[in-house]
Coordinates of C-alpha atoms and ligand atoms in Angstrom, one line a residue:
M1 CA -88.6 -21.0 -18.2
K2 CA -90.0 -18.9 -15.4
N3 CA -87.8 -16.6 -14.9
Q4 CA -89.5 -13.7 -14.5
E5 CA -92.6 -15.2 -13.5
L6 CA -90.3 -15.5 -10.2
I7 CA -88.9 -12.3 -11.0
D8 CA -92.5 -10.3 -11.0
L9 CA -93.2 -12.1 -7.1
L10 CA -89.9 -11.3 -5.8
T11 CA -90.9 -7.7 -7.0
K12 CA -94.0 -7.6 -5.4
I13 CA -92.8 -9.3 -2.0
V14 CA -90.4 -6.2 -2.3
Q15 CA -93.4 -3.7 -2.9
Y16 CA -94.7 -5.6 0.6
L17 CA -91.9 -5.2 2.6
Y18 CA -91.5 -1.5 1.8
L19 CA -96.0 -1.5 2.8
I20 CA -94.9 -3.3 6.7
D21 CA -92.5 -0.8 6.9
E22 CA -89.8 -3.8 7.1
N23 CA -86.6 -3.7 7.4
I24 CA -84.1 -2.1 4.8
F25 CA -81.2 -4.9 5.1
K26 CA -84.1 -7.4 4.6
I27 CA -85.6 -5.4 1.8
R28 CA -82.2 -4.9 -0.2
A29 CA -81.2 -8.4 0.2
Y30 CA -84.2 -9.1 -1.8
E31 CA -83.5 -6.7 -4.5
K32 CA -80.5 -8.0 -4.8
A33 CA -81.8 -11.3 -5.2
I34 CA -83.7 -10.2 -8.0
K35 CA -81.3 -8.6 -9.9
T36 CA -79.0 -11.4 -9.8
I37 CA -82.5 -13.4 -11.3
E38 CA -82.7 -11.0 -14.0
N39 CA -79.1 -11.3 -15.0
L40 CA -79.7 -14.8 -14.9
P41 CA -78.7 -16.7 -18.8
K42 CA -80.8 -20.0 -18.1
P43 CA -83.8 -20.9 -16.7
I44 CA -83.6 -20.8 -13.1
E45 CA -85.1 -24.5 -13.3
E46 CA -82.2 -25.6 -13.9
F47 CA -81.5 -25.1 -10.1
K48 CA -84.9 -27.5 -9.2
N49 CA -82.9 -30.4 -8.5
N50 CA -79.4 -29.0 -7.8
P51 CA -79.9 -26.6 -4.1
E52 CA -76.3 -26.0 -3.6
K53 CA -75.6 -24.3 -6.9
L54 CA -78.6 -22.4 -6.4
Y55 CA -76.4 -21.2 -3.3
T56 CA -73.8 -20.3 -4.9
L57 CA -75.4 -17.6 -6.4
D58 CA -75.0 -13.8 -5.9
G59 CA -76.8 -12.5 -3.3
I60 CA -79.3 -15.9 -2.8
G61 CA -79.0 -17.0 0.8
K62 CA -81.0 -20.0 2.7
G63 CA -83.8 -17.8 3.6
I64 CA -84.6 -16.4 0.0
G65 CA -83.1 -19.9 -1.8
E66 CA -85.3 -21.8 -0.1
K67 CA -88.9 -19.2 -1.1
I68 CA -87.1 -19.9 -4.3
L69 CA -86.9 -23.4 -4.7
E70 CA -90.4 -23.6 -2.8
Y71 CA -92.1 -21.8 -6.0
L72 CA -90.2 -24.2 -8.3
F73 CA -91.6 -27.1 -6.7
T74 CA -95.0 -25.8 -5.4
G75 CA -95.9 -22.7 -7.9
K76 CA -95.8 -20.0 -4.8
I77 CA -94.8 -19.2 -1.9
V78 CA -96.5 -18.9 1.2
Y79 CA -94.7 -16.1 2.6
Y80 CA -95.6 -14.3 0.4
E81 CA -99.4 -15.5 0.4
D82 CA -99.4 -14.5 4.6
L83 CA -98.3 -11.2 2.7
K84 CA -101.4 -10.6 1.1
K85 CA -103.1 -11.4 4.5
Q86 CA -102.3 -8.5 5.8
F87 CA -103.0 -6.3 2.9
P88 CA -104.7 -6.4 0.0
E89 CA -102.4 -6.7 -3.7
S90 CA -104.0 -3.6 -5.0
L91 CA -102.3 -1.6 -2.5
I92 CA -98.9 -2.4 -4.7
E93 CA -100.2 -0.6 -7.5
I94 CA -101.4 2.1 -5.6
M95 CA -98.5 3.0 -4.1
S96 CA -96.7 3.5 -7.9
V97 CA -98.7 6.2 -8.1
P98 CA -96.8 9.1 -8.1
G99 CA -96.7 10.9 -4.7
M100 CA -98.3 8.0 -3.2
G101 CA -95.5 6.2 -1.5
P102 CA -95.7 3.2 1.2
K103 CA -97.1 4.9 4.2
R104 CA -99.9 7.3 2.2
T105 CA -100.3 4.2 1.2
K106 CA -101.1 2.4 4.5
L107 CA -102.8 5.3 5.9
L108 CA -105.4 5.9 3.9
Y109 CA -106.0 2.0 3.6
Q110 CA -106.1 2.1 7.3
K111 CA -108.6 5.4 8.1
F112 CA -111.0 4.9 5.1
G113 CA -110.0 1.6 3.2
I114 CA -109.1 2.9 0.5
E115 CA -107.4 -0.1 -1.6
N116 CA -107.9 0.7 -5.6
V117 CA -106.8 3.8 -7.5
K118 CA -110.5 4.1 -8.3
M119 CA -110.6 4.6 -5.1
L120 CA -108.1 7.3 -4.2
K121 CA -109.1 9.1 -6.8
E122 CA -112.7 9.5 -6.0
Y123 CA -111.1 10.6 -2.1
A124 CA -109.1 13.0 -3.9
Q125 CA -111.6 13.9 -5.9
R126 CA -114.2 14.9 -2.7
G127 CA -111.9 16.8 -1.1
V128 CA -112.0 14.4 1.9
L129 CA -107.7 13.8 1.8
E130 CA -106.8 17.6 2.2
N131 CA -107.6 18.0 5.8
L132 CA -105.1 14.6 7.1
E133 CA -102.1 15.4 8.2
G134 CA -99.3 15.8 5.6
F135 CA -101.3 16.0 3.0
G136 CA -103.0 19.0 2.0
K137 CA -104.4 20.5 -1.1
K138 CA -100.8 20.7 -3.4
V139 CA -100.3 17.0 -2.3
V140 CA -103.6 15.2 -3.0
Q141 CA -103.4 17.7 -7.0
N142 CA -99.7 15.6 -6.9
I143 CA -101.6 12.6 -6.6
L144 CA -105.1 13.5 -9.0
D145 CA -101.8 14.3 -11.9
G146 CA -100.2 11.3 -10.8
I147 CA -103.3 8.9 -11.5
N148 CA -103.6 10.6 -14.8
F149 CA -100.4 10.4 -15.5
K150 CA -100.5 6.8 -15.1
S151 CA -103.2 5.6 -16.9
E152 CA -101.7 7.6 -20.3
S153 CA -98.1 5.8 -19.5
G154 CA -96.4 3.4 -17.8
L155 CA -95.2 2.7 -21.1
R156 CA -91.2 2.7 -21.8
L157 CA -89.6 4.3 -24.6
L158 CA -87.6 2.0 -27.1
Y159 CA -83.4 3.3 -26.7
N160 CA -84.0 4.8 -29.6
E161 CA -86.7 6.6 -29.3
A162 CA -85.1 8.0 -25.9
E163 CA -82.4 9.2 -28.3
S164 CA -84.2 11.4 -30.3
L165 CA -86.0 12.9 -27.7
S166 CA -82.6 13.7 -25.8
K167 CA -81.1 15.2 -28.5
D168 CA -84.1 17.4 -29.0
I169 CA -83.8 18.6 -25.4
T170 CA -80.6 19.2 -25.1
S171 CA -79.9 20.8 -28.4
F172 CA -83.0 23.2 -27.8
L173 CA -81.8 23.6 -24.1
T174 CA -77.7 24.6 -25.3
E175 CA -78.9 26.9 -28.0
D176 CA -77.8 29.9 -25.7
E177 CA -74.6 28.7 -24.9
T178 CA -75.1 29.8 -21.5
I179 CA -74.7 25.9 -20.4
S180 CA -70.5 24.6 -20.8
K181 CA -72.2 20.7 -19.9
I182 CA -74.9 19.2 -20.5
D183 CA -75.7 15.2 -19.8
V184 CA -78.7 12.8 -20.3
C185 CA -77.6 10.7 -17.3
G186 CA -79.9 7.2 -15.8
S187 CA -80.3 4.0 -18.0
F188 CA -79.9 5.6 -21.1
R189 CA -76.6 6.6 -20.5
R190 CA -76.0 3.3 -19.9
K191 CA -77.6 2.0 -23.4
K192 CA -80.1 -0.3 -22.0
E193 CA -82.3 -0.5 -24.2
T194 CA -85.2 1.0 -22.8
V195 CA -85.9 3.8 -21.3
G196 CA -88.2 5.0 -18.8
D197 CA -87.8 9.0 -18.0
I198 CA -84.5 11.1 -19.4
D199 CA -82.4 12.5 -16.4
I200 CA -80.1 15.1 -17.5
L201 CA -77.2 16.8 -15.8
C202 CA -76.0 20.2 -16.5
C203 CA -73.2 23.0 -15.8
P204 CA -74.5 26.3 -16.5
K205 CA -71.4 28.5 -18.0
K206 CA -71.5 32.0 -14.9
E207 CA -72.7 30.3 -11.6
N208 CA -75.8 31.3 -10.0
D209 CA -76.8 31.9 -13.6
F210 CA -80.2 29.5 -13.3
S211 CA -81.6 30.7 -16.2
V212 CA -82.1 27.0 -17.4
I213 CA -84.7 26.0 -16.0
E214 CA -86.9 28.5 -17.2
K215 CA -86.3 28.0 -21.0
F216 CA -86.6 24.1 -19.9
T217 CA -90.1 24.3 -18.9
K218 CA -90.9 26.5 -22.2
Y219 CA -89.7 23.4 -24.0
P220 CA -92.1 23.6 -27.4
G221 CA -92.8 20.0 -26.2
V222 CA -94.2 20.4 -23.5
K223 CA -97.3 18.9 -22.0
K224 CA -97.3 19.8 -18.0
V225 CA -95.0 21.3 -15.7
L226 CA -94.9 18.9 -12.4
S227 CA -92.1 21.2 -10.8
Q228 CA -90.8 23.8 -10.8
G229 CA -87.2 24.7 -8.4
E230 CA -84.2 26.9 -8.4
T231 CA -82.2 24.8 -9.6
K232 CA -84.2 21.6 -10.6
A233 CA -87.9 20.9 -12.9
S234 CA -89.6 18.2 -13.4
I235 CA -91.6 18.6 -17.1
V236 CA -93.9 15.7 -19.3
I237 CA -92.9 16.2 -22.1
N238 CA -94.9 14.1 -26.2
K239 CA -95.2 10.5 -25.6
N240 CA -95.9 11.3 -21.8
V241 CA -92.4 11.7 -20.7
Q242 CA -91.1 12.9 -17.5
V243 CA -87.9 14.2 -17.8
D244 CA -85.9 15.9 -15.5
L245 CA -83.4 18.8 -15.5
R246 CA -81.6 19.1 -12.6
L247 CA -77.9 22.4 -12.5
I248 CA -74.4 21.1 -11.2
K249 CA -71.9 23.1 -9.9
K250 CA -68.7 22.3 -11.6
S251 CA -67.0 21.2 -8.4
S252 CA -69.4 18.5 -8.6
Y253 CA -70.4 17.8 -12.0
G254 CA -68.3 14.6 -12.0
S255 CA -69.6 13.0 -9.0
A256 CA -73.6 13.6 -9.8
L257 CA -72.7 12.6 -13.0
Q258 CA -71.6 9.4 -11.4
Y259 CA -74.5 8.7 -9.4
F260 CA -77.5 9.4 -11.5
T261 CA -75.4 7.7 -14.0
G262 CA -76.3 4.2 -11.2
S263 CA -77.4 1.7 -11.7
K264 CA -78.3 1.6 -8.0
E265 CA -76.2 -1.7 -8.1
H266 CA -73.4 -0.5 -9.1
N267 CA -73.8 2.6 -6.8
I268 CA -74.1 0.6 -3.7
Q269 CA -71.0 -1.5 -4.4
L270 CA -69.1 2.1 -5.6
R271 CA -69.8 3.2 -2.3
E272 CA -68.9 0.4 0.2
Y273 CA -66.0 0.1 -1.9
A274 CA -65.4 3.7 -1.2
L275 CA -65.7 3.4 2.6
E276 CA -63.0 0.2 3.0
K277 CA -61.0 2.8 1.2
G278 CA -61.7 5.7 3.8
Y279 CA -63.7 7.7 1.4
S280 CA -67.8 8.8 1.2
I281 CA -69.4 9.4 -2.1
S282 CA -72.3 11.2 -2.8
E283 CA -73.4 13.4 -5.5
Y284 CA -71.8 16.3 -4.0
G285 CA -68.4 15.0 -4.0
V286 CA -65.8 12.8 -2.8
F287 CA -65.4 13.3 0.8
E288 CA -62.6 12.1 3.2
V289 CA -64.5 10.0 6.1
D290 CA -62.8 11.3 9.1
T291 CA -62.8 14.9 8.1
K292 CA -65.5 15.4 6.5
K293 CA -62.9 16.9 3.7
Y294 CA -64.2 17.6 0.1
V295 CA -61.1 15.7 -2.1
C296 CA -62.7 15.8 -5.9
G297 CA -65.5 15.5 -8.1
K298 CA -65.1 17.2 -10.9
T299 CA -65.1 14.2 -13.4
E300 CA -65.5 11.1 -13.6
D301 CA -62.3 10.6 -13.8
E302 CA -60.9 11.6 -10.7
V303 CA -64.1 10.0 -8.6
Y304 CA -63.0 6.7 -10.1
N305 CA -59.1 6.8 -9.8
I306 CA -58.9 8.5 -6.1
L307 CA -60.5 4.6 -5.2
G308 CA -57.5 3.0 -7.2
L309 CA -59.8 2.4 -10.1
Q310 CA -59.8 1.8 -14.0
Y311 CA -62.6 4.1 -15.2
V312 CA -65.8 2.2 -15.4
E313 CA -67.7 2.6 -19.3
P314 CA -71.3 3.7 -18.2
E315 CA -72.5 0.2 -20.5
L316 CA -71.1 -1.7 -17.9
R317 CA -72.1 0.0 -14.3
E318 CA -74.4 -2.8 -13.7
G319 CA -72.8 -3.9 -10.5
Q320 CA -71.9 -7.1 -13.0
G321 CA -68.2 -7.7 -10.9
E322 CA -66.7 -4.6 -12.8
I323 CA -66.0 -3.1 -9.7
L324 CA -63.3 -5.9 -8.9
F325 CA -62.2 -6.3 -12.8
A326 CA -61.4 -2.7 -12.2
K327 CA -59.8 -3.0 -9.3
Q328 CA -57.4 -5.3 -10.8
N329 CA -57.2 -3.0 -14.2
K330 CA -58.8 -5.7 -16.2
L331 CA -62.2 -4.3 -18.0
P332 CA -62.4 -5.5 -21.4
K333 CA -61.9 -2.3 -23.8
L334 CA -65.2 -2.5 -25.0
L335 CA -66.3 -2.2 -28.7
S336 CA -66.4 0.8 -30.7
L337 CA -68.2 1.9 -34.0
K338 CA -65.0 2.8 -35.8
D339 CA -64.1 -1.0 -35.4
I340 CA -66.9 -1.7 -37.3
K341 CA -66.3 -2.8 -41.0
G342 CA -69.0 -3.8 -42.6
D343 CA -72.3 -4.8 -41.8
T344 CA -73.9 -8.6 -41.7
H345 CA -77.3 -8.7 -42.1
I346 CA -78.7 -6.3 -45.0
H347 CA -82.3 -6.9 -46.7
S348 CA -81.8 -5.4 -50.8
T349 CA -85.2 -5.3 -53.0
F350 CA -85.0 -8.9 -54.5
S351 CA -86.7 -9.7 -50.6
D352 CA -88.6 -6.7 -48.5
G353 CA -85.4 -4.4 -48.6
M354 CA -86.5 -0.7 -50.5
N355 CA -83.5 -0.3 -51.3
T356 CA -81.0 -1.6 -54.9
I357 CA -78.4 -3.5 -54.3
E358 CA -76.2 -0.3 -56.0
E359 CA -77.8 1.6 -54.0
I360 CA -76.8 -0.3 -50.6
V361 CA -73.4 0.2 -51.9
H362 CA -73.2 3.7 -51.8
S363 CA -74.2 4.0 -48.6
S364 CA -71.7 1.6 -47.3
E365 CA -68.8 3.4 -49.3
E366 CA -69.8 6.7 -47.3
L367 CA -70.0 4.5 -44.0
G368 CA -67.0 3.6 -44.7
Y369 CA -67.9 0.4 -44.6
E370 CA -65.1 -2.6 -46.4
W371 CA -67.1 -4.7 -47.0
I372 CA -71.4 -5.8 -46.9
I373 CA -73.1 -9.1 -46.6
I374 CA -76.7 -9.0 -48.5
C375 CA -78.9 -11.5 -46.5
D376 CA -82.1 -11.7 -48.3
H377 CA -84.9 -13.9 -47.0
S378 CA -85.4 -17.3 -48.8
K379 CA -88.2 -19.0 -50.7
S380 CA -90.7 -20.0 -48.0
L381 CA -91.4 -16.4 -46.1
K382 CA -94.0 -15.4 -48.9
V383 CA -95.6 -12.1 -46.6
A384 CA -91.2 -11.2 -47.2
H385 CA -90.4 -11.6 -50.9
G386 CA -88.5 -15.0 -50.5
L387 CA -86.5 -16.1 -52.8
D388 CA -86.6 -18.6 -55.3
E389 CA -83.7 -20.8 -56.0
K390 CA -84.1 -19.2 -59.7
E391 CA -84.4 -15.3 -58.5
L392 CA -81.3 -16.5 -55.9
Q393 CA -79.5 -16.8 -59.1
K394 CA -79.7 -13.6 -60.6
K395 CA -79.0 -11.6 -56.9
I396 CA -75.9 -13.6 -57.2
S397 CA -75.6 -12.1 -60.7
E398 CA -76.7 -9.2 -60.1
I399 CA -74.3 -8.4 -56.9
K400 CA -71.2 -9.4 -59.6
K401 CA -72.2 -7.1 -61.9
V402 CA -72.0 -4.5 -59.0
S403 CA -68.8 -5.5 -57.8
N404 CA -67.0 -4.2 -61.0
R405 CA -68.3 -0.8 -59.9
T406 CA -67.0 -0.7 -56.4
K407 CA -64.1 -1.2 -54.0
L408 CA -66.6 -2.4 -51.7
K409 CA -66.8 -6.6 -51.1
I410 CA -70.3 -7.3 -51.5
F411 CA -70.9 -10.3 -49.6
C412 CA -74.2 -12.0 -50.7
G413 CA -76.3 -13.8 -47.7
T414 CA -79.2 -15.0 -47.1
E415 CA -81.8 -15.1 -44.4
V416 CA -83.0 -18.7 -44.7
D417 CA -85.6 -19.9 -42.7
I418 CA -85.6 -22.9 -40.5
L419 CA -88.5 -24.7 -41.0
S420 CA -90.8 -26.3 -38.6
D421 CA -89.1 -29.7 -38.8
G422 CA -85.4 -27.8 -38.3
S423 CA -84.7 -28.6 -41.9
L424 CA -83.7 -25.5 -43.6
D425 CA -85.7 -23.6 -46.6
Y426 CA -82.9 -23.8 -48.8
S427 CA -81.1 -27.1 -50.2
D428 CA -77.1 -28.0 -49.2
E429 CA -76.0 -27.4 -52.8
I430 CA -77.5 -24.2 -52.6
L431 CA -76.5 -22.9 -50.1
A432 CA -72.9 -24.3 -50.5
Q433 CA -73.4 -21.2 -53.6
I434 CA -74.0 -18.5 -51.3
D435 CA -71.2 -16.8 -49.2
F436 CA -73.3 -15.8 -45.6
V437 CA -75.7 -18.0 -44.4
I438 CA -77.7 -17.1 -41.3
A439 CA -80.0 -19.1 -40.0
A440 CA -83.5 -17.9 -38.5
I441 CA -87.1 -18.3 -37.2
H442 CA -89.7 -16.6 -38.4
T443 CA -93.0 -18.7 -38.1
G444 CA -94.2 -21.9 -35.9
F445 CA -93.4 -19.5 -32.5
K446 CA -96.4 -21.6 -30.9
Q447 CA -94.1 -24.7 -30.1
S448 CA -92.7 -26.0 -27.0
E449 CA -89.3 -24.7 -25.4
E450 CA -87.7 -28.3 -26.5
Q451 CA -89.1 -28.4 -30.3
I452 CA -87.8 -24.9 -30.6
T453 CA -84.6 -25.1 -29.6
D454 CA -84.1 -28.5 -31.4
R455 CA -85.3 -27.1 -34.2
I456 CA -82.0 -24.2 -34.1
L457 CA -79.9 -27.4 -33.4
R458 CA -80.6 -29.2 -36.5
A459 CA -79.9 -26.3 -38.5
M460 CA -76.4 -25.7 -35.9
E461 CA -75.8 -28.1 -37.2
N462 CA -75.7 -28.1 -40.4
R463 CA -72.2 -26.7 -42.1
Y464 CA -73.7 -24.7 -44.4
V465 CA -74.7 -22.6 -41.4
H466 CA -72.8 -19.5 -40.3
A467 CA -74.9 -17.7 -37.9
I468 CA -78.1 -17.7 -35.9
S469 CA -79.8 -14.5 -36.9
H470 CA -82.2 -12.9 -33.5
P471 CA -81.9 -16.3 -32.0
T472 CA -84.7 -15.3 -29.3
G473 CA -87.3 -13.7 -31.3
R474 CA -87.8 -11.2 -29.1
I475 CA -89.6 -7.9 -30.1
L476 CA -89.6 -5.2 -27.6
L477 CA -92.1 -3.2 -25.9
K478 CA -95.0 -5.7 -28.6
R479 CA -93.9 -9.7 -28.2
D480 CA -92.4 -11.5 -25.7
S481 CA -89.3 -13.8 -27.0
Y482 CA -90.3 -17.5 -28.2
K483 CA -90.0 -20.5 -25.8
V484 CA -86.4 -21.6 -26.4
N485 CA -83.8 -22.7 -23.7
I486 CA -81.6 -19.8 -25.0
S487 CA -78.1 -20.7 -22.9
K488 CA -78.4 -24.5 -24.7
I489 CA -78.5 -21.9 -28.1
I490 CA -75.7 -20.3 -27.0
E491 CA -73.6 -22.8 -25.7
A492 CA -73.9 -24.9 -28.6
A493 CA -73.0 -22.2 -30.5
K494 CA -69.4 -22.5 -29.4
R495 CA -69.6 -26.2 -30.0
Y496 CA -70.5 -25.7 -33.7
N497 CA -68.7 -22.7 -34.6
V498 CA -72.0 -20.6 -35.3
L499 CA -72.0 -16.9 -35.3
M500 CA -74.7 -15.5 -32.3
E501 CA -76.1 -12.2 -34.7
I502 CA -76.6 -9.1 -32.1
N503 CA -79.3 -8.2 -34.8
A504 CA -79.3 -4.2 -34.1
Y505 CA -83.1 -3.2 -35.2
P506 CA -84.2 -1.0 -32.3
D507 CA -86.8 -2.8 -31.7
R508 CA -85.3 -6.6 -31.9
L509 CA -81.3 -6.1 -29.9
D510 CA -82.1 -9.8 -30.3
L511 CA -79.6 -11.2 -28.3
N512 CA -80.0 -9.2 -25.8
D513 CA -76.6 -7.6 -22.9
I514 CA -76.9 -10.1 -20.3
N515 CA -77.1 -13.3 -22.9
T516 CA -74.3 -11.3 -25.2
K517 CA -72.2 -11.8 -21.5
Y518 CA -73.3 -15.8 -21.1
G519 CA -72.0 -15.7 -25.1
K520 CA -68.3 -14.0 -24.4
E521 CA -68.2 -16.1 -21.5
N522 CA -68.7 -19.1 -23.5
G523 CA -65.9 -18.5 -25.9
V524 CA -68.8 -17.6 -29.0
K525 CA -68.1 -15.6 -31.4
F526 CA -70.6 -12.8 -32.6
C527 CA -72.2 -10.7 -36.0
I528 CA -74.1 -7.4 -35.6
G529 CA -76.6 -6.7 -38.3
T530 CA -78.7 -3.8 -38.9
D531 CA -81.1 -6.2 -40.9
A532 CA -81.8 -2.7 -42.8
H533 CA -84.6 -3.5 -44.9
S534 CA -83.6 0.4 -45.7
I535 CA -80.4 2.4 -46.6
K536 CA -81.8 4.7 -43.5
H537 CA -82.0 1.5 -41.4
L538 CA -78.0 1.4 -41.7
N539 CA -76.9 3.6 -38.5
Y540 CA -79.2 0.7 -36.4
I541 CA -75.8 -0.1 -35.9
S542 CA -74.9 1.9 -33.3
Y543 CA -77.7 0.2 -31.3
G544 CA -75.9 -3.6 -31.5
I545 CA -72.7 -1.9 -30.5
N546 CA -74.4 -1.1 -27.4
V547 CA -75.7 -4.8 -27.0
A548 CA -72.3 -5.7 -27.5
R549 CA -70.0 -3.0 -25.1
R550 CA -72.8 -3.9 -22.7
G551 CA -72.5 -7.4 -22.6
W552 CA -68.8 -6.6 -22.6
L553 CA -67.9 -7.9 -25.9
E554 CA -64.3 -6.4 -27.1
R555 CA -63.1 -5.9 -30.8
K556 CA -61.5 -9.4 -30.8
D557 CA -65.6 -11.0 -30.4
V558 CA -67.4 -8.9 -33.3
V559 CA -66.3 -10.6 -36.7
N560 CA -67.6 -6.9 -38.0
T561 CA -63.9 -5.8 -36.8
M562 CA -62.3 -8.4 -39.5
S563 CA -61.2 -6.4 -43.0
A564 CA -62.8 -7.9 -46.3
K565 CA -59.8 -10.5 -46.3
E566 CA -60.3 -11.5 -43.3
I567 CA -63.5 -12.0 -43.1
E568 CA -63.9 -13.8 -46.8
K569 CA -61.5 -16.4 -45.0
Y570 CA -63.3 -16.8 -42.3
L571 CA -66.1 -17.3 -44.4
N572 CA -64.9 -20.0 -46.6
F573 CA -63.7 -21.7 -43.8
K574 CA -66.7 -23.3 -43.3
K575 CA -67.5 -24.5 -46.2
Ligands
ZN601 ZN1 -85.0 -12.0 -39.9
ZN602 ZN1 -84.0 -9.9 -42.2

């Protein structure tokens, strides 16, 4: 799949367009096209011989469409090659240094020939930049700090890491009880799988009480205070994460929350729609266009409702048609934690899990589950102590034994390896004795896209396979997925009546949100498995729910919402 390469290239074009101060509408058009490709669940190559289809995609007109085709056929975009002749590519990196931006980057390049971050640092340290118009001592210091910060970070956080940092900071800020409302907004609130920085909004109990800003800069985990004003401050904390805090007035809290939650695309669409209705929306509130009169903005509900829209859950705010659905009152009623009655993917001490079946049962009872599925590895996965046929029999009888002591329904599952030729690691006779079979790839990642796709398709054809686990094999921030035509797999899941797993382990979240939505649109059903290797991991179910919600899933789309009786019937139906 060339989608990511194309996105990277178009992103570079956008940065060049900022650098040459191109018309903002032209820049927006590219940004929109990038967003569309990011959300495309199929390989962009499929449009190579099908240009008419390409032009039907949202935001891809003739101009950009032709460039995409050019890229697919030649591997290059001449327009980009020409842009590179005007300015060196390394300026793009300079532009991303906090405190720089396109104007300053261009000025320094034209005046001193500064064309990379190293040169920028040297010039800044030598004091050459301080006397330039629009720079000054403070700006130069910011740039130097920015360079240092950038070299240390550049990383994103996994959602669960951002979650624990956010909890820690917000409980610190609220301990004196001077705050009436506090929210972490941005991509964190939209439950994206990784988070860049943490944006916090809060509303003090007493108007004009700004003391929480001072407190924020004294947070025990603070490494550096980047800026501190009366109502806003930015700090860098451990792991080099930037955290911003803004104080918001009661009357604008809802509109500020809406504004800072994003996404950019959603907000642009919402604003356009508001204008049609005669309103303008900003972080300060909703205003009548004609009279500029404040209409509302205390809560997010008000902001959406005044426009005649259903409230849009943050997870849906990605500019993927949610405003149209909200207009028609047809937004999905998203899955939530209270709907969950069981977990489909738990490892026990029989393979590489830390806890016994007995212990897992105990924790699952505490979570209020009706059923669980204990899935251990199959025999060829020696590193994870996969079970041979004899051990599997032992596991089956252990489950019987523990079942006598609990109301919880325990199913015997397996995470069976899909071998390199697409056959499964257990014979059909063995698989027939297992309640729930999820098939997964753990080896042979280097195979071609065709080979891996065929391998998984072959596994799905097996009548005993209920689900495919972590279907793309990616590890967030560490390893890309193996090469697989995931849209083909998803389409086949419907055909073979195989579940797609949303693996809830925090660095997997696989399927991802985009493919999940594609699956739903194709009538696929899902299971959410924590892939727990310890009872502590059972709580990861919430991260799987995040993905499901971002993928527009409702109760009926997910088998974890079934009662013990229903799931038993469902699993038997396969055999
Ligand atoms: Zn696995
Ligand atoms: Zn597993």
